[in-house]
XYZ file of C-alpha atoms in Angstrom:
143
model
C 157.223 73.381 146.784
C 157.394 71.894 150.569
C 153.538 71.770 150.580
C 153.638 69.728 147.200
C 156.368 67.690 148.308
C 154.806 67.336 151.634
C 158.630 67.965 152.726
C 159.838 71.250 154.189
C 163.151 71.299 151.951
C 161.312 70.135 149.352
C 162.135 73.060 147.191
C 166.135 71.941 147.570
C 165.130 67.912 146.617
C 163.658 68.905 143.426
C 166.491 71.034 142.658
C 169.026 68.307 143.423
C 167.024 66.373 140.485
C 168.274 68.836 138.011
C 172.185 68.297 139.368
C 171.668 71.438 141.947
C 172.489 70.862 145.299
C 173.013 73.658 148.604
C 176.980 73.894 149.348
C 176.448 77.064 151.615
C 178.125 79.480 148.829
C 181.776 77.478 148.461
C 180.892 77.199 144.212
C 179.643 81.238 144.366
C 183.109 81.856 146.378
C 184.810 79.900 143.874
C 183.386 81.330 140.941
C 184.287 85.261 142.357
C 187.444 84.063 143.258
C 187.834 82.536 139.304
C 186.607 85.414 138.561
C 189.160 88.367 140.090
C 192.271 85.954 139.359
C 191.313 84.726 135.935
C 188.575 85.717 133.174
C 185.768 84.292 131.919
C 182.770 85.310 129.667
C 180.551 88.343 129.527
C 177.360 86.392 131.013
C 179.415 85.693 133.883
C 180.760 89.253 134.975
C 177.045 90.432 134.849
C 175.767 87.470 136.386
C 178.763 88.537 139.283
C 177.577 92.138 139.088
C 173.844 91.503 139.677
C 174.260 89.102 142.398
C 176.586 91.898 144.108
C 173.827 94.265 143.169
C 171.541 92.473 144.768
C 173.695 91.773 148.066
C 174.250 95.472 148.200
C 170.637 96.590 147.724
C 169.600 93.993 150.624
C 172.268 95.873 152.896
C 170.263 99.117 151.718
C 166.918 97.757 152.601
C 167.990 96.727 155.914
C 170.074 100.273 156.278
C 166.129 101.809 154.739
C 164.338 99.804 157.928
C 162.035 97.834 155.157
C 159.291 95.744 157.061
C 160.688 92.694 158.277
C 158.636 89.744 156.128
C 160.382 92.243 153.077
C 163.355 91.567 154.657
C 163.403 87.873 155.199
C 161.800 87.201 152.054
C 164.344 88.825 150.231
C 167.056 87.303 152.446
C 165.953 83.997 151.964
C 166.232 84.725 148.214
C 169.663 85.836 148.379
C 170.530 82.472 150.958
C 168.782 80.295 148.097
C 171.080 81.965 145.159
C 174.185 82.406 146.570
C 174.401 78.766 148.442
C 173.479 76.690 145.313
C 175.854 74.808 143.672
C 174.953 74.929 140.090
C 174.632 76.956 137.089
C 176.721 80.095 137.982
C 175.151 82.243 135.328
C 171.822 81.145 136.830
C 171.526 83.329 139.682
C 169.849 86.570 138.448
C 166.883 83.942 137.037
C 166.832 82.769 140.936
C 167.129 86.387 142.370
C 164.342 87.552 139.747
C 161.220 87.387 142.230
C 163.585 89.258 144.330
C 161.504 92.692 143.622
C 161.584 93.657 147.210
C 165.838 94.832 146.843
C 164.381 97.169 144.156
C 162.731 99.403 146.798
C 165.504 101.301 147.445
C 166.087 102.174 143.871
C 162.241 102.640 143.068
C 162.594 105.384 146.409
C 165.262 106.821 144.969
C 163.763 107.426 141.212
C 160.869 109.043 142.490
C 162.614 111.544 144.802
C 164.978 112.193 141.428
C 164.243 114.720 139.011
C 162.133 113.445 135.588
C 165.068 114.008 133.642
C 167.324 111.678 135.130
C 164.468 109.131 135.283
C 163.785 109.415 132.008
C 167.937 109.214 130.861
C 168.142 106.567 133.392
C 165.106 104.163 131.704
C 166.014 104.731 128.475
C 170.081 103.610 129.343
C 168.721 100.391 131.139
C 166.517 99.968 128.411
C 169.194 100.046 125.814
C 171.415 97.735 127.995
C 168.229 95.473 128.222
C 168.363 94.731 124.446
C 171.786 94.630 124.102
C 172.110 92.042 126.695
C 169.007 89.940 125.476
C 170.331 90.213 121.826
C 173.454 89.055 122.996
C 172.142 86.134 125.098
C 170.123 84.967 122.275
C 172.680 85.332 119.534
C 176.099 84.669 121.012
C 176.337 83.198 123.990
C 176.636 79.670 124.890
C 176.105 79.960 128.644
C 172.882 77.622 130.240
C 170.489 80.440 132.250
């Protein structure tokens, strides 16, 4: 986006077009804080539970030694998504071309035995739908 822009945070001025804006993670904070003392809906505890998925499979890439542009690629990611200011429910759409956080898991499936990669797939598959379904059917929450 900078090099279309011809502006290096050009990526955060077209965002600020569509109401986002960078706040260093005080809305995320807020929103986990919301979240422990009060409640809220069901796209919002998953939204929480991928972004700490996400935190926590950057910690294992770093713990795995991943290369380094892995690394800061997925880092920068996670900076992008957790200091935004918006949409709460939005993050796992900004952490999807994450894929790098996944290599811990994807090392982990193949060193497991087909049987619990096959149970595994078809559970996450299941969830899959009945998230989607749900998404499209009941909830009211912008993605």
């Amino acid at each position: 986006m900078g090099l279309r822009t011809h502006d290096l945070t050009g990526y955060f001025r077209v965002q600020s077009l569509r109401g986002s804006r960078f706040d260093f993670g005080h809305y995320t904070a807020h929103m986990f804080k919301h979240l422990i003392v009060g409640h809220d809906t069901l796209v919002v505890y998953l939204s929480a539970g991928i972004v700490l998925g996400c935190v926590l499979l950057f910690v294992l890439g770093v713990l795995d030694r991943q290369p380094l542009p892995l690394l800061v690629y997925s880092g920068i990611l996670l900076v992008i998504a957790l200091g935004d200011a918006h949409f709460f429910t939005s993050r796992p759409r900004l952490l999807l071309p994450a894929f790098p956080l996944l290599l811990p898991f994807a090392l982990s499936l193949a060193r497991a035995q087909r049987r619990t990669v096959v149970v595994l797939l078809i559970g996450l598959a299941g969830f899959s739908l009945f998230y989607g379904t749900y998404l499209l059917t009941v909830s009211h929450e912008a993605l």
